[in-house]
Coordinates of C-alpha atoms and ligand atoms in Angstrom, one line a residue:
X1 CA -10.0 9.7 25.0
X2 CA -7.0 11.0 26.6
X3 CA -3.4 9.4 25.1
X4 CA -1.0 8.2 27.3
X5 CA 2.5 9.6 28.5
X6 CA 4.2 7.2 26.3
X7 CA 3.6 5.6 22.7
X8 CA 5.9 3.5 20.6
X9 CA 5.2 3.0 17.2
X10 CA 6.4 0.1 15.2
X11 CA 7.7 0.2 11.3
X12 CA 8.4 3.7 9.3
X13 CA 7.1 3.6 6.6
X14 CA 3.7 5.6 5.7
X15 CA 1.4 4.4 8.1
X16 CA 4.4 4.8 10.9
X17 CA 6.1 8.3 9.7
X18 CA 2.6 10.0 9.4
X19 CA 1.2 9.2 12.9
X20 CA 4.5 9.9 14.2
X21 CA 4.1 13.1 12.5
X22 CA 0.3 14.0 13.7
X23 CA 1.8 12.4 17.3
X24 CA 4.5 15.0 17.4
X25 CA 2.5 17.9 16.7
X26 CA -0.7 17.1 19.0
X27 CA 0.5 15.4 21.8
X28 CA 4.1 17.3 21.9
X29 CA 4.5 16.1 25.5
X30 CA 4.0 12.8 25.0
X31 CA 7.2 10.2 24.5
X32 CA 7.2 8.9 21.5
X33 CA 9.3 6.1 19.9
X34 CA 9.6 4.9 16.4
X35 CA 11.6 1.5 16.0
X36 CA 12.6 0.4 12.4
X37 CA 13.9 -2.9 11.8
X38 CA 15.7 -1.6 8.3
X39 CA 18.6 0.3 9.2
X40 CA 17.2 3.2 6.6
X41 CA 14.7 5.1 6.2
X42 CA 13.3 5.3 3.7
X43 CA 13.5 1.3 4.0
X44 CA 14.0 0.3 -0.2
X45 CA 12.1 -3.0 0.8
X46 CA 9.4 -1.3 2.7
X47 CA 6.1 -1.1 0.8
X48 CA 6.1 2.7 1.0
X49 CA 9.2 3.3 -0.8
X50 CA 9.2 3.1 -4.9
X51 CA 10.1 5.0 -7.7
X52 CA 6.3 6.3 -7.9
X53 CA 2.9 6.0 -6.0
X54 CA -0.2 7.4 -8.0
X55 CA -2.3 9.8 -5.9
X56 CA -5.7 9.8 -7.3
X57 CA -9.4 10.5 -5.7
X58 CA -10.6 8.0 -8.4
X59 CA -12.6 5.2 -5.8
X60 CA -15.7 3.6 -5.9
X61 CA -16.3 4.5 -2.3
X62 CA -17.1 8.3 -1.6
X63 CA -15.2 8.2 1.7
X64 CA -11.8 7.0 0.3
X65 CA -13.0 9.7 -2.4
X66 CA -13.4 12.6 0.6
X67 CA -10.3 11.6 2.3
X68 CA -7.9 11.8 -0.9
X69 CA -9.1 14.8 -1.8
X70 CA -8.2 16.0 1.4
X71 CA -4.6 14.4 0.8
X72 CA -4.3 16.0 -2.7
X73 CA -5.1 19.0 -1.4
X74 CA -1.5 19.0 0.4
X75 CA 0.3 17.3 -2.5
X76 CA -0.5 20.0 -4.5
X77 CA -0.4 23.2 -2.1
X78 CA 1.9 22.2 0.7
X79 CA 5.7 21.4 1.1
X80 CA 4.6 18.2 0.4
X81 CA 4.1 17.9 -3.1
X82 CA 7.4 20.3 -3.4
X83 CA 10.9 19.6 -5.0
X84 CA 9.4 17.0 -7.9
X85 CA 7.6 14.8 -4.9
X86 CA 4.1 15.5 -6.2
X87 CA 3.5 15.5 -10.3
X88 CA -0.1 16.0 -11.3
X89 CA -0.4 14.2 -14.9
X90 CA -3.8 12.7 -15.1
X91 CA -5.2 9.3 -14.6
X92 CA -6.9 7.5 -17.4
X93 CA -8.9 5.1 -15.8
X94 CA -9.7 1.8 -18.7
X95 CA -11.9 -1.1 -19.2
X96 CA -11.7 -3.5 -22.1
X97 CA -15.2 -4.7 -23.6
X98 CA -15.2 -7.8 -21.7
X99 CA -15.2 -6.6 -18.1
X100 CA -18.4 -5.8 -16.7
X101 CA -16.7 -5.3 -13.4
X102 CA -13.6 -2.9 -14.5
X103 CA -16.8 -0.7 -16.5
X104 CA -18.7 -0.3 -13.1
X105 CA -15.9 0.5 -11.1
X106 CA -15.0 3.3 -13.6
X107 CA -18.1 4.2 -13.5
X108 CA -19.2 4.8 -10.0
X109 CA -15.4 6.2 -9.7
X110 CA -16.1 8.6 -12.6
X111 CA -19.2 9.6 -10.7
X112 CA -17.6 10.3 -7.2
X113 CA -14.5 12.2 -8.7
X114 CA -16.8 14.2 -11.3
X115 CA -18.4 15.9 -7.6
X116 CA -14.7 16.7 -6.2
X117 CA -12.9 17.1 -9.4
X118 CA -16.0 18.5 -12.1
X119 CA -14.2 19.5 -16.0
X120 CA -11.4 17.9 -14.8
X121 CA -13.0 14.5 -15.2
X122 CA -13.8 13.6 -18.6
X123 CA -15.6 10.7 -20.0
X124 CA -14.2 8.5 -22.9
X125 CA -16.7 6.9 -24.3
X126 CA -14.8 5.0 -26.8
X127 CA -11.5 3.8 -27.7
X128 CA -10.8 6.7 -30.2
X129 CA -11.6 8.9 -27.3
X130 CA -9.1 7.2 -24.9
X131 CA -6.3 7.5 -28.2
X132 CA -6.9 11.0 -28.2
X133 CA -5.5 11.5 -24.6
X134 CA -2.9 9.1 -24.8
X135 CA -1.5 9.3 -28.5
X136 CA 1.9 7.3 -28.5
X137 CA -0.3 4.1 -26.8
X138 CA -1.1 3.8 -30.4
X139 CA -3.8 2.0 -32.4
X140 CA -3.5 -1.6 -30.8
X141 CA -4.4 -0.3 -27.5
X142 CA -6.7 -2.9 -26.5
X143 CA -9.8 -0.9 -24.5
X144 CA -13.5 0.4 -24.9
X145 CA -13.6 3.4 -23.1
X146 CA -13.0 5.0 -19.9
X147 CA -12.3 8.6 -18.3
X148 CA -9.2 10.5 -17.6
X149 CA -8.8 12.6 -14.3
X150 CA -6.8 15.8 -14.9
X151 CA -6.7 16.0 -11.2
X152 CA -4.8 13.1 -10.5
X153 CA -1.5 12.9 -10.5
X154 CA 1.7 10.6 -8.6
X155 CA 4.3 11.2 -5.6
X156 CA 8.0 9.9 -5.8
X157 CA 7.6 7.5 -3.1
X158 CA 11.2 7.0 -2.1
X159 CA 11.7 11.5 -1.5
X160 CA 8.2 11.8 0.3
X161 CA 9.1 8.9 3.0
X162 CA 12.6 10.7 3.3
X163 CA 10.5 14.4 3.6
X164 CA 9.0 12.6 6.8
X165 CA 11.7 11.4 8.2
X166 CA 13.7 14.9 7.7
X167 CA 10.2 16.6 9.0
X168 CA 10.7 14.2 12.2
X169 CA 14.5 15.0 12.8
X170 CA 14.1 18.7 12.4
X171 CA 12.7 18.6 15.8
X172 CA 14.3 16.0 17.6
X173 CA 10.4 15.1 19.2
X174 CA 10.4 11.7 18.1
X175 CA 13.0 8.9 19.3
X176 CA 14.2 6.4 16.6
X177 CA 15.4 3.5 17.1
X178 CA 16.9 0.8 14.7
X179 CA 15.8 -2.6 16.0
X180 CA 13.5 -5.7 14.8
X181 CA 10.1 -6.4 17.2
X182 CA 10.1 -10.2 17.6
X183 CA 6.7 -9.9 19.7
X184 CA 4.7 -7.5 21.6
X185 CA 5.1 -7.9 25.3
X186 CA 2.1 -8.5 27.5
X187 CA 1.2 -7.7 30.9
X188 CA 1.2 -11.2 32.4
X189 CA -0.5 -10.6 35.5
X190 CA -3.1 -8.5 33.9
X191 CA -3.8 -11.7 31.7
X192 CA -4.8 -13.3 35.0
X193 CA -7.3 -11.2 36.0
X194 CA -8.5 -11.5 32.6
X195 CA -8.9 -15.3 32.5
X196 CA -11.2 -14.2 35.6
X197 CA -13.1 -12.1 33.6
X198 CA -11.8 -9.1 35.3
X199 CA -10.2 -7.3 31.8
X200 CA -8.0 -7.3 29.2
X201 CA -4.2 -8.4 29.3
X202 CA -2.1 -5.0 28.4
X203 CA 0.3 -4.8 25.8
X204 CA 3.4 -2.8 27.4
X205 CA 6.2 -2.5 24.9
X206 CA 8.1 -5.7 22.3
X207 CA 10.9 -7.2 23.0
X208 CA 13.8 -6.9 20.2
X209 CA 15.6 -10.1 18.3
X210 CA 18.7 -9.2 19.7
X211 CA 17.3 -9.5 23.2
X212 CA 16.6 -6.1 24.6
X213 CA 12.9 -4.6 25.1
X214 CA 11.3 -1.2 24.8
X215 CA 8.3 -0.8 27.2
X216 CA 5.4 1.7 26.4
X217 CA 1.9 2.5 27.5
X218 CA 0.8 2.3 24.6
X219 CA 2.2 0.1 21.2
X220 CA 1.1 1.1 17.6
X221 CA 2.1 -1.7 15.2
X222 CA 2.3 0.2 12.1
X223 CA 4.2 -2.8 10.7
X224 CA 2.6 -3.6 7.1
X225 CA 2.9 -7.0 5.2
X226 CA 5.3 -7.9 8.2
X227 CA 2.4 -7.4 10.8
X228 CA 1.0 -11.1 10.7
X229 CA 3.8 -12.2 12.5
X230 CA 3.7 -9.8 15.8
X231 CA -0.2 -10.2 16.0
X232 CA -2.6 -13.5 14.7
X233 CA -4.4 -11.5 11.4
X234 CA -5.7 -14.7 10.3
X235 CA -8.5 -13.6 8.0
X236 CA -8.0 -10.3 9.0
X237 CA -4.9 -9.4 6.3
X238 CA -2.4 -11.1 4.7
X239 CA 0.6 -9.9 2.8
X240 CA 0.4 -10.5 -1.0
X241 CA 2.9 -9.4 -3.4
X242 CA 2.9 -7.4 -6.6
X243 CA 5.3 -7.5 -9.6
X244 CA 6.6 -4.1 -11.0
X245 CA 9.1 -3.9 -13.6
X246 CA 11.6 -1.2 -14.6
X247 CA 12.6 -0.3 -18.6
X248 CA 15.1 2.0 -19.0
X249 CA 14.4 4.6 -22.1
X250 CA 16.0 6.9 -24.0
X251 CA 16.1 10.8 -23.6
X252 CA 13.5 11.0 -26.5
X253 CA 11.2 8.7 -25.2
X254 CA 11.3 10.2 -21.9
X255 CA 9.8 13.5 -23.6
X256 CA 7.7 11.8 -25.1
X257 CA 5.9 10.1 -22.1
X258 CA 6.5 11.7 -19.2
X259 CA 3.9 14.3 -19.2
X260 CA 1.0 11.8 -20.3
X261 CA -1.8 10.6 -17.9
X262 CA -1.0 7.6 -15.7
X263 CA -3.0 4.6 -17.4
X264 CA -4.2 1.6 -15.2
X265 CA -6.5 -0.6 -16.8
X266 CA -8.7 -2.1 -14.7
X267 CA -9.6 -5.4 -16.0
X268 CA -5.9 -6.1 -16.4
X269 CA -4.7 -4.1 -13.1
X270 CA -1.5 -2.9 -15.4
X271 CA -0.8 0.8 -14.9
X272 CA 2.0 2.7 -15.9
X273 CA 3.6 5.6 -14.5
X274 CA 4.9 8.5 -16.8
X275 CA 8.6 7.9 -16.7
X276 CA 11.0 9.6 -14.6
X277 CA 15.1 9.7 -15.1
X278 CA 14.5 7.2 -18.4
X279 CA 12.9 5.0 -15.7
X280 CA 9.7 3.4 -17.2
X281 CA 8.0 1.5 -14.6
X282 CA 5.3 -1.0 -15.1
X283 CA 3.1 -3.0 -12.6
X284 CA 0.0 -4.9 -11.6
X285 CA -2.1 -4.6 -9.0
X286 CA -3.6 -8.7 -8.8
X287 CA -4.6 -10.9 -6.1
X288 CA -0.4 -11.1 -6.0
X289 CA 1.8 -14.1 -4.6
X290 CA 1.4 -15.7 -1.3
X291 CA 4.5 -16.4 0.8
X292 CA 3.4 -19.1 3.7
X293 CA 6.1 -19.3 6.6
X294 CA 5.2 -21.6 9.3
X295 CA 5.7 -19.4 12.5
X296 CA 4.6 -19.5 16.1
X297 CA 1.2 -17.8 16.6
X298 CA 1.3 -14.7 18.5
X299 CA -0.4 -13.5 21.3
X300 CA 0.2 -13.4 25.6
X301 CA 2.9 -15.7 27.0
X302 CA 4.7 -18.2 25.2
X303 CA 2.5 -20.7 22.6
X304 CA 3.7 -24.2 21.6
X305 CA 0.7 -23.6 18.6
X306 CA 2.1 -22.4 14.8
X307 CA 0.6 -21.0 12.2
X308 CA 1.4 -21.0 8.3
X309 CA 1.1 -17.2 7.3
X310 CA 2.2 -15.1 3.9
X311 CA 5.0 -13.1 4.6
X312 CA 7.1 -10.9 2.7
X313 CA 10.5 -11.9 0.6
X314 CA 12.2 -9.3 -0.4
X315 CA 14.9 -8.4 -2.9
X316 CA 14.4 -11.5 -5.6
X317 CA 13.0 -11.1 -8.9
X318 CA 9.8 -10.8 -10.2
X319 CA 9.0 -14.7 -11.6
X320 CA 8.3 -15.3 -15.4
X321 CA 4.6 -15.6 -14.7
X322 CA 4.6 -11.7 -13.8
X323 CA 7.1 -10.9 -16.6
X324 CA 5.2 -12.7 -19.0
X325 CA 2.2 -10.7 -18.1
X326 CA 4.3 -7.6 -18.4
X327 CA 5.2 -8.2 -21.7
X328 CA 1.5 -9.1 -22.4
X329 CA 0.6 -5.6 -21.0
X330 CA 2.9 -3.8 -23.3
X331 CA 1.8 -5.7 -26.1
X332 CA -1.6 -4.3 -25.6
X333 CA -0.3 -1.2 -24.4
X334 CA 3.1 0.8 -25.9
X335 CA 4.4 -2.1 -28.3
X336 CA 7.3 -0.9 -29.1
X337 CA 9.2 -2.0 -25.5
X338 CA 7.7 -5.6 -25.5
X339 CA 11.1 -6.6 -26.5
X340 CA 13.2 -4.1 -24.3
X341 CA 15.4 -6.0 -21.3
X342 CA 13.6 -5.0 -17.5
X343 CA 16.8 -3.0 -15.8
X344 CA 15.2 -4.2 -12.7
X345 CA 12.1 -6.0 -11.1
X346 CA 10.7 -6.0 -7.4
X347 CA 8.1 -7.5 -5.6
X348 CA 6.4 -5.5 -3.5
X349 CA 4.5 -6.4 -0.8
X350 CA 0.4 -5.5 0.0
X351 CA -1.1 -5.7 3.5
X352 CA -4.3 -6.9 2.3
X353 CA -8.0 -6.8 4.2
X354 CA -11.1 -8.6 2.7
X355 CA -12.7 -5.6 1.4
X356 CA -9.5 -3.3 0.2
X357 CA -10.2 -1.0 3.9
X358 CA -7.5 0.1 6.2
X359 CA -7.2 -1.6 9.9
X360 CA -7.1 1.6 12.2
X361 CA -8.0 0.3 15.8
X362 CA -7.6 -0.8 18.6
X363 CA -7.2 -4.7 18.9
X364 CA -10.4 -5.8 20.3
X365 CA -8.6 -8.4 22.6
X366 CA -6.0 -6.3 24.4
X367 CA -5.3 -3.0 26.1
X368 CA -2.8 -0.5 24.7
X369 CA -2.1 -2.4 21.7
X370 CA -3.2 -0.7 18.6
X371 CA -2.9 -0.9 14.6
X372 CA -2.1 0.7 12.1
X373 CA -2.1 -1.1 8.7
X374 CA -4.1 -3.1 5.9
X375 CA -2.7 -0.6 3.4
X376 CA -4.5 -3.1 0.9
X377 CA -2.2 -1.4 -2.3
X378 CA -3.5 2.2 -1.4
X379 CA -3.0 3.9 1.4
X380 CA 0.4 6.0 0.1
X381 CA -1.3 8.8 -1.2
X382 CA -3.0 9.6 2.1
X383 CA 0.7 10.4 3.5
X384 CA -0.3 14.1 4.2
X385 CA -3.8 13.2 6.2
X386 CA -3.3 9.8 7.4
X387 CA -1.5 10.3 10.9
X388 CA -4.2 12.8 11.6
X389 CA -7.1 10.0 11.0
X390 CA -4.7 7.4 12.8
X391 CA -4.9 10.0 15.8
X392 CA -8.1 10.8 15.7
X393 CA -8.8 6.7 15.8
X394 CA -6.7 6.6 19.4
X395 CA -8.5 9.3 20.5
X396 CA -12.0 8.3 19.7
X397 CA -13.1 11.0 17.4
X398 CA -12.3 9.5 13.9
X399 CA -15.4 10.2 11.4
X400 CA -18.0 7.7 11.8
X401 CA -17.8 6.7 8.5
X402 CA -14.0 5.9 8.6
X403 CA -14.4 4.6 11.8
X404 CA -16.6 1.8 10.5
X405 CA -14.4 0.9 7.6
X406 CA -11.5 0.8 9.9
X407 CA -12.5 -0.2 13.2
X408 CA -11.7 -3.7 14.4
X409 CA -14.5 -4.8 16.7
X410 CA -15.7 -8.4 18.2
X411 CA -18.2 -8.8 15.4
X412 CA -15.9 -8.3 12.7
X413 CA -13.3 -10.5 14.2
X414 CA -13.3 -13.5 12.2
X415 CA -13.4 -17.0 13.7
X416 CA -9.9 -18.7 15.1
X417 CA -8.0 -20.0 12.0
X418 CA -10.4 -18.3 9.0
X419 CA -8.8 -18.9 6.2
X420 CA -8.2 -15.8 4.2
X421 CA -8.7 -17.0 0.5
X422 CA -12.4 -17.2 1.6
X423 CA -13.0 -13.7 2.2
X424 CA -10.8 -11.9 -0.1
X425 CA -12.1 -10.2 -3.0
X426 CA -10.2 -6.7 -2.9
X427 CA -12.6 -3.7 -4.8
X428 CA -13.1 -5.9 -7.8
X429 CA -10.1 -4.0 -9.5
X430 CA -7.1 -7.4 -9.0
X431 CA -6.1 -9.4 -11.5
X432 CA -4.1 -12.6 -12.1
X433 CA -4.4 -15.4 -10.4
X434 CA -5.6 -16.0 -7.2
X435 CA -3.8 -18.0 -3.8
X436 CA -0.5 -17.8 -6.3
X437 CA 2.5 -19.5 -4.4
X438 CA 6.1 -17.5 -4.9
X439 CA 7.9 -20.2 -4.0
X440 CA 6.6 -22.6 -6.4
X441 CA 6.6 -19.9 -9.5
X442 CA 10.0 -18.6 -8.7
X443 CA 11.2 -22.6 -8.8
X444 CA 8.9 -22.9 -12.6
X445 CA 11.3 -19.3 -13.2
X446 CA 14.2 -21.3 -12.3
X447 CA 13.2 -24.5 -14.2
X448 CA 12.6 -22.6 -17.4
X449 CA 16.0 -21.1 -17.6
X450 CA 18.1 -24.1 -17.0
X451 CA 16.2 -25.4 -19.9
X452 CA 16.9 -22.4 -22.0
X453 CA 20.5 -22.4 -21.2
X454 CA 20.2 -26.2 -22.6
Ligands
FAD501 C1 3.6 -2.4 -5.8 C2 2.8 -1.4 -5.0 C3 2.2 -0.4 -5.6 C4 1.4 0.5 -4.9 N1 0.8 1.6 -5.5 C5 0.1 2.5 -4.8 C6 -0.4 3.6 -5.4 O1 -0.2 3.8 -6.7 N2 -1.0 4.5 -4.7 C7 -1.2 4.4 -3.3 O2 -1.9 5.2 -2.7 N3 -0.7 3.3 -2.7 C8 0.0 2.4 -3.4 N4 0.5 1.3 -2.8 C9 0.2 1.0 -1.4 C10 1.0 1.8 -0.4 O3 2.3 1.9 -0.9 C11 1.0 1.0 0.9 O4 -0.4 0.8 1.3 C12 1.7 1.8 2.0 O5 3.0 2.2 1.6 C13 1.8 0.8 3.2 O6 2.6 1.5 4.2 P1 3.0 0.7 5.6 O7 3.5 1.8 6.5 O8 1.8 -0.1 6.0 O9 4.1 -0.3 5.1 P2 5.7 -0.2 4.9 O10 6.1 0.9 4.1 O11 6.1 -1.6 4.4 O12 6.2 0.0 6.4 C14 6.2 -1.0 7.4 C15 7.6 -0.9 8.0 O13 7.6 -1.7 9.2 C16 8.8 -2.2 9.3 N5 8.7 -3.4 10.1 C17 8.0 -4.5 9.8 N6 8.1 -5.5 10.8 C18 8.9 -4.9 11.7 C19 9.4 -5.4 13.0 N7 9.1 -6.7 13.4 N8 10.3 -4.7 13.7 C20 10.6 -3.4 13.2 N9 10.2 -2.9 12.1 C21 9.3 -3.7 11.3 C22 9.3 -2.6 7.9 O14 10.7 -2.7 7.8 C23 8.7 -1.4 7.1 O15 9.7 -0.4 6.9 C24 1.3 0.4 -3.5 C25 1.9 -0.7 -2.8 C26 2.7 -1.5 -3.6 C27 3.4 -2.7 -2.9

């Protein structure tokens, strides 16, 4: 399928930088925009843009398996993974004795990696085993087993979103622009001969808060935990966020831990990330908070109808639910910093889909108005191969097997109003609890420290 003349893509961060990128170098004629509501990029509050990202092949599913693979490849060999972007540490996959689920996840991941990875991939059957990898955890380390990738490794995700951006200016092919999309604009006489059954309305470019528009032929909303507000993704995604805390170490424990494997447990969905600049960051990949904001629902022409949709907040704390779990995690984990003060915490915001799989498609209900999201907490370390895949998606010659994880057709389109706590179960690998409202844990955060101050 032939693109056309002009395409504007919406949000920079990975989804948006790397199909600008494959855009640029494919279809060098075409126009293509990038509008950024952040005035930087990287955007700090974006989901692509952390102290660290872990790039792993380490999934259940073969085809996430094949396509990181393909990623790491770059990481490691390209100008990608260059200037202390790309560190290839290890993952230590673990599963405490109670979780049937974290064990078969390992498991089938162990399986799928062993074929891409082979001796790099080693099997710890026991918690003795896992100690031996990951010494300074020390004898408390609350697991049964697991396996530790040699072949994995994690990206410093703040330099590698600035690397794109530098990539894209270098040339001058892409236009950015600094603005925030209040809503997609549709062809409104198209949406007339639709009603008579005659097609689609068109999307033709989004019309900016501060009142201007940018038109297009075709719109890419590459917009992540923000992109339930431009189109209705009711049971389709919803934007969930994740605690991660910061601890700042000494120089001594910094050698001490920064070349050890990544751990991420699981059961738990705790993983730490060797430390970088005496930064020790902790996190948890859960079910997350919800964020419900009452807004109008989206769509052709202008709708009386709202919806209540999570949406991110960013820059507050992390709530003492998620720091109480932290400290819980480094009980089990590296004991001696249960105590130590967080010099920072940040939620960070998922895109997530029912199943964990990326939304690369076409919307089924209009013309020229395509997506680019569902990230789902792991779509970063396809940075290097994901605008290619995006691409190949507009063109109409993405693999067959990505295409049906991706794809958004009628059939999978749920019902008007579906209600996304019914369907969402992630890849079995979240924690915490679920349909958890930030609002009403930040106010318990806020309740509990007036009463300590008492
Ligand atoms: C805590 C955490 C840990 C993670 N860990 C990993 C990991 O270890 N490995 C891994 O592979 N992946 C990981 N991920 C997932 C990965 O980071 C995301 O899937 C990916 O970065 C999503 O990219 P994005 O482009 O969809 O979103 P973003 O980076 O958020 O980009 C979207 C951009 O769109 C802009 N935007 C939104 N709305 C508008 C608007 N109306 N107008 C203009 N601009 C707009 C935003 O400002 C933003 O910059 C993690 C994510 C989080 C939050």
């Amino acid at each position: 399928m032939a693109l056309p003349p002009s395409i504007l893509i919406v949000g920079g961060g990975v989804f948006g930088l790397s199909t600008a990128l494959s855009l640029r170098q494919r279809h060098p004629e075409a126009q293509i925009t990038l509008v950024e509501s952040s005035p930087t990029i990287p955007n700090p509050h974006g989901s692509s843009v952390d102290t660290s990202r872990i790039v792993r092949a380490d999934y259940a599913n073969a085809a996430y398996s094949k396509l990181a693979a393909a990623a790491i490849q770059k990481w490691r060999s390209t100008a990608w993974g260059r200037q202390g972007r790309y560190t290839q540490n290890g993952l230590l996959l673990v599963y405490p004795a109670d979780s049937v689920s974290a064990k078969e996840y390992a498991r089938k991941s162990y399986n799928n990696v062993r074929q891409i990875e082979g001796d790099n991939v080693v099997f710890l059957p026991s918690q003795k085993d896992v100690l031996s990898v990951v010494p300074p955890y020390g004898e408390d380390l609350d697991v049964a087993g697991g396996y530790v990738n040699w072949g994995s490794g994690w990206s410093d995700a703040g330099a590698s979103v600035a690397f794109a951006k530098q990539m894209l200016d270098a040339d001058g092919k892409v236009d950015f622009r600094h603005g925030n999309v209040d809503r997609v604009l549709f062809d409104e006489p198209a949406s007339a001969s639709a009603s008579a059954g005659k097609g689609k309305p068109r999307a033709k470019g989004v019309a900016l808060t501060n009142g201007t528009t940018l038109t297009a032929d075709l719109v890419v909303l590459a917009t992540g935990a923000w992109t339930p507000r431009l189109v209705d993704l009711r049971g389709k995604a919803v934007a969930t966020g994740q605690a991660i805390a910061y601890i700042k170490i000494s120089d001594a424990e910094q050698r001490e831990l920064e070349n050890l494997p990544t751990i991420l447990n699981f059961a738990t969905g705790m993983f730490i990330i060797p430390p970088r600049d005496n930064l020790l960051k902790i996190a948890r990949h859960a079910y997350g908070y919800r964020n419900p904001i009452t807004v109008p629902v989206p769509g052709v022409g202008a709708s009386k109808e709202t919806m209540a949709v999570s949406l991110p907040e960013t820059g507050g704390p992390v709530p003492l639910e998620g720091q109480d779990a932290f400290r819980e995690a480094l009980k089990q984990l590296l004991p001696r910093f249960v105590d130590r003060p967080f010099a920072d915490t940040r939620i960070c915001w998922y895109t997530d889909t029912p199943d964990g799989d990326f939304i690369v498609s076409y919307h089924p209900d209009y013309e020229g108005l395509f997506l680019a999201t569902g990230g789902s907490g792991h779509a970063y370390k396809f940075f290097p191969v994901l605008g290619d895949k995006v691409v190949d998606a507009m063109e109409g010659t993405l693999d067959p097997e990505l295409q049906k994880l991706w794809e958004w057709t009628e059939a999978n389109t749920p019902a008007p109003g579906t209600n996304m706590d019914d369907l969402f179960d992630g890849d079995g690998s979240r924690s915490g609890a679920r349909n958890s409202n930030l609002q009403e844990e930040l106010a318990k955060t806020r309740k509990a420290s007036r009463e300590s101050a008492l």
